[in-house]
CSV table of N, CA and C and ligand atoms in Angstrom, one decimal:
chain,number,residue,atom,x,y,z
A,1,MET,N,-16.1,5.6,-10.8
A,1,MET,CA,-16.4,4.2,-10.9
A,1,MET,C,-16.7,3.6,-9.5
A,2,HIS,N,-17.5,2.4,-9.7
A,2,HIS,CA,-17.7,1.4,-8.9
A,2,HIS,C,-17.5,-0.1,-9.0
A,3,VAL,N,-16.6,-0.5,-8.1
A,3,VAL,CA,-16.1,-1.8,-8.1
A,3,VAL,C,-16.7,-2.7,-7.0
A,4,SER,N,-17.3,-3.8,-7.4
A,4,SER,CA,-17.6,-4.7,-6.1
A,4,SER,C,-16.7,-6.1,-6.2
A,5,THR,N,-16.2,-6.3,-5.0
A,5,THR,CA,-15.3,-7.4,-4.8
A,5,THR,C,-15.8,-7.9,-3.6
A,6,ALA,N,-15.9,-9.4,-3.5
A,6,ALA,CA,-16.2,-10.1,-2.2
A,6,ALA,C,-15.0,-9.7,-1.2
A,7,LYS,N,-13.9,-9.6,-1.5
A,7,LYS,CA,-12.9,-9.7,-0.6
A,7,LYS,C,-12.2,-8.0,-0.4
A,8,PRO,N,-11.8,-7.8,0.8
A,8,PRO,CA,-11.2,-6.3,0.9
A,8,PRO,C,-9.8,-6.1,0.3
A,9,VAL,N,-9.5,-5.0,0.0
A,9,VAL,CA,-8.1,-4.5,-0.4
A,9,VAL,C,-7.4,-4.6,1.1
A,10,TYR,N,-6.1,-5.0,1.0
A,10,TYR,CA,-5.6,-4.9,2.4
A,10,TYR,C,-4.7,-3.6,2.0
A,11,VAL,N,-4.5,-2.8,3.1
A,11,VAL,CA,-3.7,-1.6,3.0
A,11,VAL,C,-2.8,-1.8,3.9
A,12,LEU,N,-1.6,-2.1,3.8
A,12,LEU,CA,-0.6,-2.5,4.7
A,12,LEU,C,0.6,-1.4,4.7
A,13,ASN,N,0.9,-0.9,6.1
A,13,ASN,CA,1.9,0.0,6.5
A,13,ASN,C,3.1,-0.6,7.1
A,14,GLY,N,4.2,-0.5,6.9
A,14,GLY,CA,5.5,-1.0,7.5
A,14,GLY,C,6.0,0.0,8.9
A,15,PRO,N,7.5,-0.3,8.9
A,15,PRO,CA,7.9,0.7,10.0
A,15,PRO,C,7.8,2.0,10.2
A,16,ASN,N,7.6,2.5,11.4
A,16,ASN,CA,7.7,4.1,11.7
A,16,ASN,C,6.5,4.6,11.0
A,17,LEU,N,5.5,4.0,10.3
A,17,LEU,CA,4.4,4.7,9.8
A,17,LEU,C,3.3,5.0,11.0
A,18,ASN,N,3.6,4.2,12.1
A,18,ASN,CA,2.6,4.7,13.3
A,18,ASN,C,3.0,6.0,13.8
A,19,MET,N,4.3,6.5,13.3
A,19,MET,CA,4.7,7.8,13.8
A,19,MET,C,4.2,8.9,13.2
A,20,LEU,N,3.4,8.7,12.0
A,20,LEU,CA,3.1,9.8,11.2
A,20,LEU,C,2.4,10.8,11.9
A,21,GLY,N,2.7,12.3,11.5
A,21,GLY,CA,2.0,13.5,12.1
A,21,GLY,C,3.3,13.9,13.0
A,22,LEU,N,3.8,13.0,13.8
A,22,LEU,CA,4.9,13.5,14.7
A,22,LEU,C,6.4,13.4,14.1
A,23,ARG,N,6.3,12.6,13.1
A,23,ARG,CA,7.8,12.1,12.5
A,23,ARG,C,8.1,13.2,11.5
A,24,GLU,N,9.0,13.9,11.5
A,24,GLU,CA,9.8,14.6,10.2
A,24,GLU,C,8.5,15.2,9.4
A,25,PRO,N,7.6,16.2,9.9
A,25,PRO,CA,6.4,16.5,9.3
A,25,PRO,C,6.9,17.2,8.1
A,26,SER,N,8.0,17.8,8.0
A,26,SER,CA,8.5,18.6,6.8
A,26,SER,C,8.4,17.5,5.6
A,27,ILE,N,8.8,16.2,5.9
A,27,ILE,CA,8.9,15.3,4.9
A,27,ILE,C,7.5,14.5,4.8
A,28,TYR,N,6.9,14.1,5.9
A,28,TYR,CA,5.7,13.3,6.0
A,28,TYR,C,4.5,13.9,6.2
A,29,GLY,N,4.5,15.0,6.5
A,29,GLY,CA,3.3,15.9,6.6
A,29,GLY,C,2.7,15.7,8.2
A,30,HIS,N,1.6,16.6,8.6
A,30,HIS,CA,1.0,16.5,9.7
A,30,HIS,C,-0.2,15.6,10.2
A,31,GLU,N,-0.7,14.7,8.9
A,31,GLU,CA,-1.8,14.2,9.2
A,31,GLU,C,-1.2,12.5,10.1
A,32,SER,N,-2.0,12.2,11.0
A,32,SER,CA,-1.6,10.8,11.5
A,32,SER,C,-1.8,9.9,10.6
A,33,LEU,N,-1.4,8.6,11.0
A,33,LEU,CA,-2.2,7.3,10.3
A,33,LEU,C,-3.5,7.1,10.5
A,34,ALA,N,-3.9,7.3,11.6
A,34,ALA,CA,-5.4,7.3,11.9
A,34,ALA,C,-6.1,8.2,10.8
A,35,ASP,N,-5.7,9.6,10.5
A,35,ASP,CA,-6.0,10.4,9.7
A,35,ASP,C,-6.2,9.9,8.3
A,36,VAL,N,-4.9,9.1,8.0
A,36,VAL,CA,-5.0,8.6,6.5
A,36,VAL,C,-5.9,7.5,6.2
A,37,GLU,N,-5.9,6.7,7.4
A,37,GLU,CA,-7.0,5.5,7.4
A,37,GLU,C,-8.5,6.2,7.1
A,38,VAL,N,-8.9,7.1,7.7
A,38,VAL,CA,-10.2,7.7,7.5
A,38,VAL,C,-10.5,8.2,6.1
A,39,ARG,N,-9.4,8.9,5.5
A,39,ARG,CA,-9.3,9.5,4.2
A,39,ARG,C,-9.6,8.1,3.2
A,40,VAL,N,-8.7,6.9,3.3
A,40,VAL,CA,-8.6,5.9,2.5
A,40,VAL,C,-10.1,5.1,2.7
A,41,ARG,N,-10.4,5.0,4.0
A,41,ARG,CA,-11.8,4.4,4.0
A,41,ARG,C,-12.9,5.2,3.4
A,42,SER,N,-12.7,6.5,3.5
A,42,SER,CA,-14.2,7.0,2.8
A,42,SER,C,-13.8,6.8,1.3
A,43,HIS,N,-12.6,7.3,0.7
A,43,HIS,CA,-12.5,7.0,-0.7
A,43,HIS,C,-12.7,5.5,-1.2
A,44,ALA,N,-12.5,4.5,-0.4
A,44,ALA,CA,-12.8,3.2,-0.8
A,44,ALA,C,-14.4,2.9,-0.8
A,45,GLU,N,-15.0,3.8,0.1
A,45,GLU,CA,-16.6,3.7,0.1
A,45,GLU,C,-17.1,4.1,-1.3
A,46,GLN,N,-16.7,5.3,-1.9
A,46,GLN,CA,-17.1,5.7,-2.9
A,46,GLN,C,-16.9,4.9,-4.2
A,47,LEU,N,-15.7,4.1,-4.1
A,47,LEU,CA,-15.3,3.2,-5.2
A,47,LEU,C,-15.9,1.7,-5.1
A,48,GLY,N,-16.7,1.6,-3.9
A,48,GLY,CA,-17.3,0.2,-3.7
A,48,GLY,C,-16.5,-0.9,-3.1
A,49,LEU,N,-15.4,-0.4,-2.4
A,49,LEU,CA,-14.3,-1.3,-1.9
A,49,LEU,C,-14.3,-1.2,-0.6
A,50,ARG,N,-14.1,-2.4,0.1
A,50,ARG,CA,-13.7,-2.5,1.4
A,50,ARG,C,-12.4,-2.5,1.6
A,51,ILE,N,-11.9,-2.1,2.9
A,51,ILE,CA,-10.5,-2.0,3.3
A,51,ILE,C,-10.1,-2.7,4.5
A,52,ASP,N,-8.9,-3.3,4.6
A,52,ASP,CA,-8.3,-3.8,6.0
A,52,ASP,C,-6.9,-2.9,6.0
A,53,PHE,N,-7.1,-2.1,7.0
A,53,PHE,CA,-6.0,-1.1,7.2
A,53,PHE,C,-5.1,-1.7,8.4
A,54,ARG,N,-3.8,-1.9,8.1
A,54,ARG,CA,-2.9,-2.1,9.3
A,54,ARG,C,-1.5,-1.5,9.1
A,55,GLN,N,-0.8,-1.5,10.4
A,55,GLN,CA,0.5,-1.2,10.4
A,55,GLN,C,1.3,-2.0,11.3
A,56,THR,N,2.5,-2.3,11.0
A,56,THR,CA,3.5,-3.1,11.9
A,56,THR,C,4.7,-2.5,11.8
A,57,ASN,N,5.7,-2.6,12.7
A,57,ASN,CA,6.9,-2.3,12.8
A,57,ASN,C,7.9,-3.4,12.6
A,58,PHE,N,7.1,-4.9,12.4
A,58,PHE,CA,7.8,-6.0,12.2
A,58,PHE,C,8.0,-6.5,10.9
A,59,GLU,N,9.2,-7.0,10.5
A,59,GLU,CA,9.0,-7.4,8.9
A,59,GLU,C,8.4,-8.7,8.7
A,60,GLY,N,8.5,-9.4,9.9
A,60,GLY,CA,7.7,-11.0,9.6
A,60,GLY,C,6.3,-10.8,9.7
A,61,GLU,N,5.8,-9.8,10.6
A,61,GLU,CA,4.4,-9.5,10.7
A,61,GLU,C,3.9,-9.1,9.4
A,62,LEU,N,4.4,-8.3,8.6
A,62,LEU,CA,4.3,-7.9,7.3
A,62,LEU,C,4.4,-8.9,6.3
A,63,VAL,N,5.2,-9.7,6.2
A,63,VAL,CA,5.1,-10.9,5.5
A,63,VAL,C,4.1,-11.8,6.0
A,64,THR,N,3.6,-12.0,7.0
A,64,THR,CA,2.6,-12.9,7.4
A,64,THR,C,1.4,-12.3,6.9
A,65,TRP,N,1.1,-11.0,7.2
A,65,TRP,CA,0.0,-10.5,6.4
A,65,TRP,C,-0.2,-10.7,5.0
A,66,ILE,N,0.9,-10.3,4.3
A,66,ILE,CA,1.0,-10.4,2.9
A,66,ILE,C,0.5,-12.0,2.3
A,67,GLN,N,0.8,-12.9,3.2
A,67,GLN,CA,0.9,-14.4,2.8
A,67,GLN,C,-0.8,-14.5,3.1
A,68,GLU,N,-1.3,-13.9,4.1
A,68,GLU,CA,-2.6,-14.1,4.6
A,68,GLU,C,-3.5,-13.4,3.3
A,69,ALA,N,-3.0,-12.1,2.7
A,69,ALA,CA,-3.8,-11.7,1.7
A,69,ALA,C,-4.0,-12.6,0.4
A,70,ARG,N,-3.0,-13.4,0.3
A,70,ARG,CA,-3.2,-14.2,-1.0
A,70,ARG,C,-4.6,-14.9,-1.1
A,71,ASP,N,-5.1,-15.3,0.2
A,71,ASP,CA,-6.4,-15.8,0.3
A,71,ASP,C,-7.7,-14.8,0.5
A,72,LYS,N,-7.4,-14.0,1.2
A,72,LYS,CA,-8.4,-13.1,2.2
A,72,LYS,C,-8.5,-11.7,1.3
A,73,ALA,N,-7.7,-11.3,0.4
A,73,ALA,CA,-7.9,-10.0,0.1
A,73,ALA,C,-7.9,-10.0,-1.6
A,74,CYS,N,-8.6,-9.1,-2.3
A,74,CYS,CA,-8.5,-8.9,-3.7
A,74,CYS,C,-7.4,-7.8,-4.4
A,75,GLY,N,-6.7,-7.4,-3.4
A,75,GLY,CA,-5.5,-6.4,-4.0
A,75,GLY,C,-4.8,-6.1,-2.7
A,76,ILE,N,-3.5,-5.4,-3.0
A,76,ILE,CA,-2.7,-4.9,-1.9
A,76,ILE,C,-2.2,-3.5,-2.1
A,77,LEU,N,-2.5,-2.4,-1.3
A,77,LEU,CA,-1.8,-1.2,-1.3
A,77,LEU,C,-0.6,-1.6,-0.2
A,78,LEU,N,0.5,-1.1,-0.6
A,78,LEU,CA,1.5,-1.6,0.4
A,78,LEU,C,2.7,-0.2,0.5
A,79,ASN,N,2.7,0.4,1.8
A,79,ASN,CA,3.8,1.4,1.9
A,79,ASN,C,4.6,0.6,3.0
A,80,ALA,N,5.7,-0.2,2.7
A,80,ALA,CA,6.5,-0.9,3.4
A,80,ALA,C,7.4,0.0,4.3
A,81,GLY,N,7.5,1.3,4.1
A,81,GLY,CA,8.3,2.0,4.9
A,81,GLY,C,9.9,1.7,4.5
A,82,ALA,N,10.8,1.7,5.3
A,82,ALA,CA,12.3,1.3,5.0
A,82,ALA,C,12.4,0.0,4.3
A,83,LEU,N,11.5,-1.0,4.8
A,83,LEU,CA,11.5,-2.3,4.5
A,83,LEU,C,11.6,-2.4,2.8
A,84,THR,N,10.8,-1.3,2.3
A,84,THR,CA,10.7,-1.3,0.8
A,84,THR,C,12.2,-1.2,0.2
A,85,HIS,N,13.2,-0.8,0.7
A,85,HIS,CA,14.4,-0.6,0.3
A,85,HIS,C,15.5,-2.0,0.7
A,86,THR,N,15.0,-2.7,1.6
A,86,THR,CA,15.8,-3.6,2.3
A,86,THR,C,15.4,-5.3,2.2
A,87,SER,N,13.9,-5.4,1.9
A,87,SER,CA,13.4,-6.7,2.4
A,87,SER,C,13.0,-7.5,1.0
A,88,ILE,N,14.1,-8.6,1.0
A,88,ILE,CA,13.8,-9.5,-0.1
A,88,ILE,C,12.6,-10.5,0.6
A,89,ALA,N,12.5,-10.5,1.9
A,89,ALA,CA,11.3,-11.4,2.1
A,89,ALA,C,10.2,-10.7,1.8
A,90,VAL,N,10.0,-9.6,1.9
A,90,VAL,CA,8.5,-8.7,1.8
A,90,VAL,C,8.4,-8.8,0.2
A,91,LEU,N,9.3,-8.8,-0.6
A,91,LEU,CA,9.3,-9.0,-2.0
A,91,LEU,C,8.9,-10.5,-2.5
A,92,ASP,N,9.4,-11.5,-1.9
A,92,ASP,CA,8.9,-12.7,-2.0
A,92,ASP,C,7.6,-13.0,-1.7
A,93,ALA,N,7.2,-12.5,-0.7
A,93,ALA,CA,5.8,-12.8,0.0
A,93,ALA,C,4.8,-11.9,-1.3
A,94,LEU,N,5.2,-10.9,-1.7
A,94,LEU,CA,4.2,-10.3,-2.4
A,94,LEU,C,4.4,-11.1,-3.9
A,95,SER,N,5.5,-11.4,-4.3
A,95,SER,CA,5.4,-12.2,-5.6
A,95,SER,C,4.6,-13.6,-5.4
A,96,ALA,N,4.5,-14.1,-4.1
A,96,ALA,CA,3.8,-15.5,-3.8
A,96,ALA,C,2.3,-15.2,-3.7
A,97,ALA,N,2.0,-14.0,-3.5
A,97,ALA,CA,0.6,-13.6,-3.2
A,97,ALA,C,-0.2,-13.6,-4.6
A,98,GLU,N,0.3,-13.4,-5.4
A,98,GLU,CA,-0.4,-13.1,-6.9
A,98,GLU,C,-1.5,-12.4,-7.0
A,99,LEU,N,-1.3,-11.5,-6.4
A,99,LEU,CA,-2.5,-10.3,-6.5
A,99,LEU,C,-2.0,-9.0,-7.0
A,100,PRO,N,-2.8,-8.2,-7.4
A,100,PRO,CA,-2.4,-6.7,-8.0
A,100,PRO,C,-1.9,-6.2,-6.6
A,101,ALA,N,-0.8,-5.4,-6.6
A,101,ALA,CA,-0.1,-4.7,-5.5
A,101,ALA,C,0.3,-3.5,-6.0
A,102,ILE,N,0.0,-2.2,-5.3
A,102,ILE,CA,0.5,-0.9,-5.7
A,102,ILE,C,1.5,-0.7,-4.5
A,103,GLU,N,2.5,-0.1,-4.9
A,103,GLU,CA,3.4,0.4,-4.0
A,103,GLU,C,3.3,2.0,-3.6
A,104,VAL,N,3.2,2.4,-2.5
A,104,VAL,CA,2.8,3.6,-2.1
A,104,VAL,C,3.8,4.4,-1.1
A,105,HIS,N,4.1,5.5,-1.4
A,105,HIS,CA,4.8,6.3,-0.5
A,105,HIS,C,4.5,7.7,-0.2
A,106,LEU,N,4.5,8.3,0.8
A,106,LEU,CA,3.9,9.5,1.1
A,106,LEU,C,5.0,10.6,0.4
A,107,SER,N,6.0,10.4,0.6
A,107,SER,CA,7.3,11.3,0.3
A,107,SER,C,7.6,10.9,-1.2
A,108,ASN,N,8.1,11.7,-1.9
A,108,ASN,CA,9.0,11.4,-3.3
A,108,ASN,C,10.4,10.8,-3.1
A,109,VAL,N,10.5,9.5,-2.9
A,109,VAL,CA,11.5,9.0,-2.5
A,109,VAL,C,12.8,9.2,-3.5
A,110,PHE,N,12.6,9.8,-4.8
A,110,PHE,CA,13.5,9.8,-5.8
A,110,PHE,C,14.0,11.3,-5.6
A,111,ARG,N,13.5,12.0,-4.6
A,111,ARG,CA,14.2,13.5,-4.5
A,111,ARG,C,14.9,13.2,-3.2
A,112,ARG,N,15.0,12.0,-2.7
A,112,ARG,CA,15.7,11.8,-1.3
A,112,ARG,C,17.0,11.1,-1.5
A,113,GLU,N,17.4,10.7,-0.3
A,113,GLU,CA,18.8,9.9,-0.4
A,113,GLU,C,18.9,8.9,-1.4
A,114,ALA,N,20.0,8.4,-1.9
A,114,ALA,CA,20.1,7.4,-2.9
A,114,ALA,C,19.5,6.1,-2.5
A,115,PHE,N,19.7,5.8,-1.3
A,115,PHE,CA,19.3,4.5,-0.9
A,115,PHE,C,18.0,4.3,-0.9
A,116,ARG,N,17.2,5.3,-0.9
A,116,ARG,CA,15.7,5.3,-1.0
A,116,ARG,C,15.2,5.2,-2.6
A,117,HIS,N,16.3,5.0,-3.6
A,117,HIS,CA,15.7,5.1,-5.0
A,117,HIS,C,15.8,3.7,-5.3
A,118,HIS,N,16.1,2.7,-4.7
A,118,HIS,CA,15.9,1.3,-5.2
A,118,HIS,C,14.8,0.8,-4.3
A,119,SER,N,13.9,0.0,-4.8
A,119,SER,CA,12.9,-0.8,-4.2
A,119,SER,C,12.7,-2.0,-4.5
A,120,TYR,N,12.8,-3.0,-3.6
A,120,TYR,CA,12.6,-4.5,-3.9
A,120,TYR,C,10.9,-4.7,-4.1
A,121,VAL,N,10.1,-3.7,-3.5
A,121,VAL,CA,8.6,-4.1,-3.7
A,121,VAL,C,8.4,-3.8,-5.1
A,122,SER,N,9.1,-2.9,-5.7
A,122,SER,CA,8.6,-2.4,-7.2
A,122,SER,C,8.8,-3.8,-7.9
A,123,LEU,N,9.6,-4.6,-7.7
A,123,LEU,CA,9.8,-5.7,-8.6
A,123,LEU,C,8.4,-6.4,-8.6
A,124,ALA,N,7.6,-6.5,-7.7
A,124,ALA,CA,6.3,-7.3,-7.6
A,124,ALA,C,5.0,-6.5,-7.5
A,125,ALA,N,5.4,-5.0,-7.9
A,125,ALA,CA,4.2,-4.1,-7.8
A,125,ALA,C,3.8,-3.9,-9.4
A,126,VAL,N,2.5,-3.6,-9.4
A,126,VAL,CA,1.8,-3.2,-10.6
A,126,VAL,C,2.4,-1.8,-11.1
A,127,GLY,N,2.4,-0.8,-9.9
A,127,GLY,CA,2.7,0.3,-10.2
A,127,GLY,C,3.2,1.1,-8.9
A,128,VAL,N,3.7,2.3,-8.8
A,128,VAL,CA,4.1,3.1,-7.7
A,128,VAL,C,3.7,4.5,-7.7
A,129,ILE,N,3.1,4.9,-6.6
A,129,ILE,CA,2.6,6.3,-6.4
A,129,ILE,C,3.5,6.8,-5.3
A,130,CYS,N,4.1,7.8,-5.5
A,130,CYS,CA,4.8,8.5,-4.3
A,130,CYS,C,5.1,10.0,-4.7
A,131,GLY,N,5.1,10.9,-3.4
A,131,GLY,CA,5.5,12.2,-3.6
A,131,GLY,C,4.0,13.0,-3.0
A,132,PHE,N,2.9,12.3,-3.2
A,132,PHE,CA,1.8,13.2,-3.0
A,132,PHE,C,1.0,13.2,-1.3
A,133,GLY,N,2.1,12.9,-0.5
A,133,GLY,CA,1.5,12.9,0.8
A,133,GLY,C,0.4,12.0,1.0
A,134,PRO,N,-0.6,12.0,1.9
A,134,PRO,CA,-1.6,11.1,2.2
A,134,PRO,C,-2.4,10.7,0.9
A,135,ALA,N,-2.5,11.8,-0.1
A,135,ALA,CA,-3.3,11.5,-1.5
A,135,ALA,C,-2.6,10.4,-2.0
A,136,SER,N,-1.2,10.0,-2.0
A,136,SER,CA,-0.7,9.0,-2.6
A,136,SER,C,-1.5,7.7,-2.3
A,137,TYR,N,-2.2,7.7,-1.2
A,137,TYR,CA,-3.0,6.2,-0.8
A,137,TYR,C,-4.3,6.4,-1.5
A,138,THR,N,-5.0,7.4,-1.7
A,138,THR,CA,-6.2,7.6,-2.4
A,138,THR,C,-5.7,7.3,-4.0
A,139,LEU,N,-4.7,7.8,-4.5
A,139,LEU,CA,-4.4,7.8,-5.9
A,139,LEU,C,-4.1,6.4,-6.0
A,140,ALA,N,-3.5,5.7,-5.3
A,140,ALA,CA,-3.1,4.3,-5.5
A,140,ALA,C,-4.2,3.5,-5.3
A,141,LEU,N,-5.2,3.8,-4.6
A,141,LEU,CA,-6.6,3.0,-4.4
A,141,LEU,C,-7.4,3.2,-5.9
A,142,ASP,N,-7.1,4.4,-6.5
A,142,ASP,CA,-8.0,4.6,-7.9
A,142,ASP,C,-7.1,3.8,-8.7
A,143,GLY,N,-5.8,3.5,-8.7
A,143,GLY,CA,-5.2,2.7,-10.0
A,143,GLY,C,-5.6,1.4,-9.5
A,144,LEU,N,-5.8,0.9,-8.2
A,144,LEU,CA,-6.0,-0.5,-8.0
A,144,LEU,C,-7.6,-0.7,-8.2
A,145,ALA,N,-8.4,0.1,-8.1
A,145,ALA,CA,-9.9,0.1,-8.5
A,145,ALA,C,-9.8,-0.1,-10.0
A,146,ASN,N,-9.0,0.4,-10.9
A,146,ASN,CA,-9.1,0.3,-12.4
A,146,ASN,C,-8.7,-1.1,-12.6
A,147,ILE,N,-7.6,-1.7,-12.0
A,147,ILE,CA,-7.3,-3.0,-12.4
A,147,ILE,C,-8.4,-3.9,-12.0
A,148,LEU,N,-8.9,-3.8,-10.7
A,148,LEU,CA,-9.9,-4.8,-10.4
A,148,LEU,C,-11.1,-4.8,-11.1
A,149,ALA,N,-11.5,-3.4,-11.6
A,149,ALA,CA,-12.8,-3.2,-12.5
A,149,ALA,C,-12.7,-4.0,-13.8
A,150,ARG,N,-11.3,-4.0,-14.3
A,150,ARG,CA,-11.0,-4.6,-15.6
A,150,ARG,C,-11.0,-6.1,-15.5
A,151,LYS,N,-10.8,-6.7,-14.3
A,151,LYS,CA,-10.5,-8.2,-13.9
A,151,LYS,C,-11.8,-8.6,-14.0
A,152,THR,N,-12.7,-7.9,-13.2
A,152,THR,CA,-14.2,-8.4,-13.0
A,152,THR,C,-14.8,-8.4,-14.2
A,153,SER,N,-14.6,-7.3,-15.2
A,153,SER,CA,-15.3,-7.2,-16.6
A,153,SER,C,-14.8,-8.5,-17.4
A,154,ASP,N,-13.4,-8.6,-17.3
A,154,ASP,CA,-12.9,-9.9,-18.1
A,154,ASP,C,-13.5,-11.2,-17.7
A,155,SER,N,-13.7,-11.4,-16.6
A,155,SER,CA,-14.1,-12.5,-15.8
A,155,SER,C,-15.6,-12.6,-16.4
A,156,LYS,N,-16.4,-11.7,-16.6
A,156,LYS,CA,-17.6,-11.9,-17.1
A,156,LYS,C,-17.9,-11.8,-18.7
A,157,ALA,N,-16.6,-11.6,-19.3
A,157,ALA,CA,-16.9,-11.7,-20.8
A,157,ALA,C,-17.1,-13.3,-21.3
A,158,PRO,N,-17.8,-13.5,-22.4
A,158,PRO,CA,-17.7,-14.8,-22.7
A,158,PRO,C,-16.5,-15.4,-23.4
A,159,ALA,N,-16.1,-16.8,-23.0
A,159,ALA,CA,-15.0,-17.2,-23.7
A,159,ALA,C,-14.7,-17.3,-24.9
B,201,DHK,C1,8.2,5.9,4.5
B,201,DHK,C2,9.3,5.4,4.8
B,201,DHK,O1,9.1,5.1,6.6
B,201,DHK,C3,10.7,5.7,4.4
B,201,DHK,O2,11.6,4.5,5.0
B,201,DHK,C4,10.5,5.5,2.9
B,201,DHK,C5,8.2,6.1,2.8
B,201,DHK,C6,9.6,6.6,2.3
B,201,DHK,C7,7.2,7.1,2.7
B,201,DHK,O3,7.5,8.2,2.0
B,201,DHK,O4,5.9,6.9,2.9
B,201,DHK,O5,11.8,5.6,2.5
């Protein structure tokens, strides 16, 4: 598949994802966030998509980036880290963004503690990919590319 959009996909990462590779490797693996970025960038190139890849430990900054995405991005991949399970502010920003958003997790949150089973982000996401390690990001990008390809072909269809 090859999708061409004028705007990039925002790939946004929340708290503690800067610690990937060092942090609990039995759960999150040995790749750093920079390694994940390289993977996502090369996969995006194959799909014809551009990405803007970022990480923050601050809830307000994540909210600001999601607000910015509304005008500047064509879609969002979001691993909000622990904010997934706690942040109504992130949910509200995503709902306001009116963009296709995919929720991503490296780990299978459903095999973990009960507090990770609930996600505010899911309420505003088209879908969720979790449990595939760094490949969760590229699988999520495939899902988003499908949605964007459908949107582009719909907008070209005669009324
Ligand atoms: C990352 C985190 O930091 C956790 O708080 C989430 C998610 C799971 C992940 O698997 O990528 O619960």
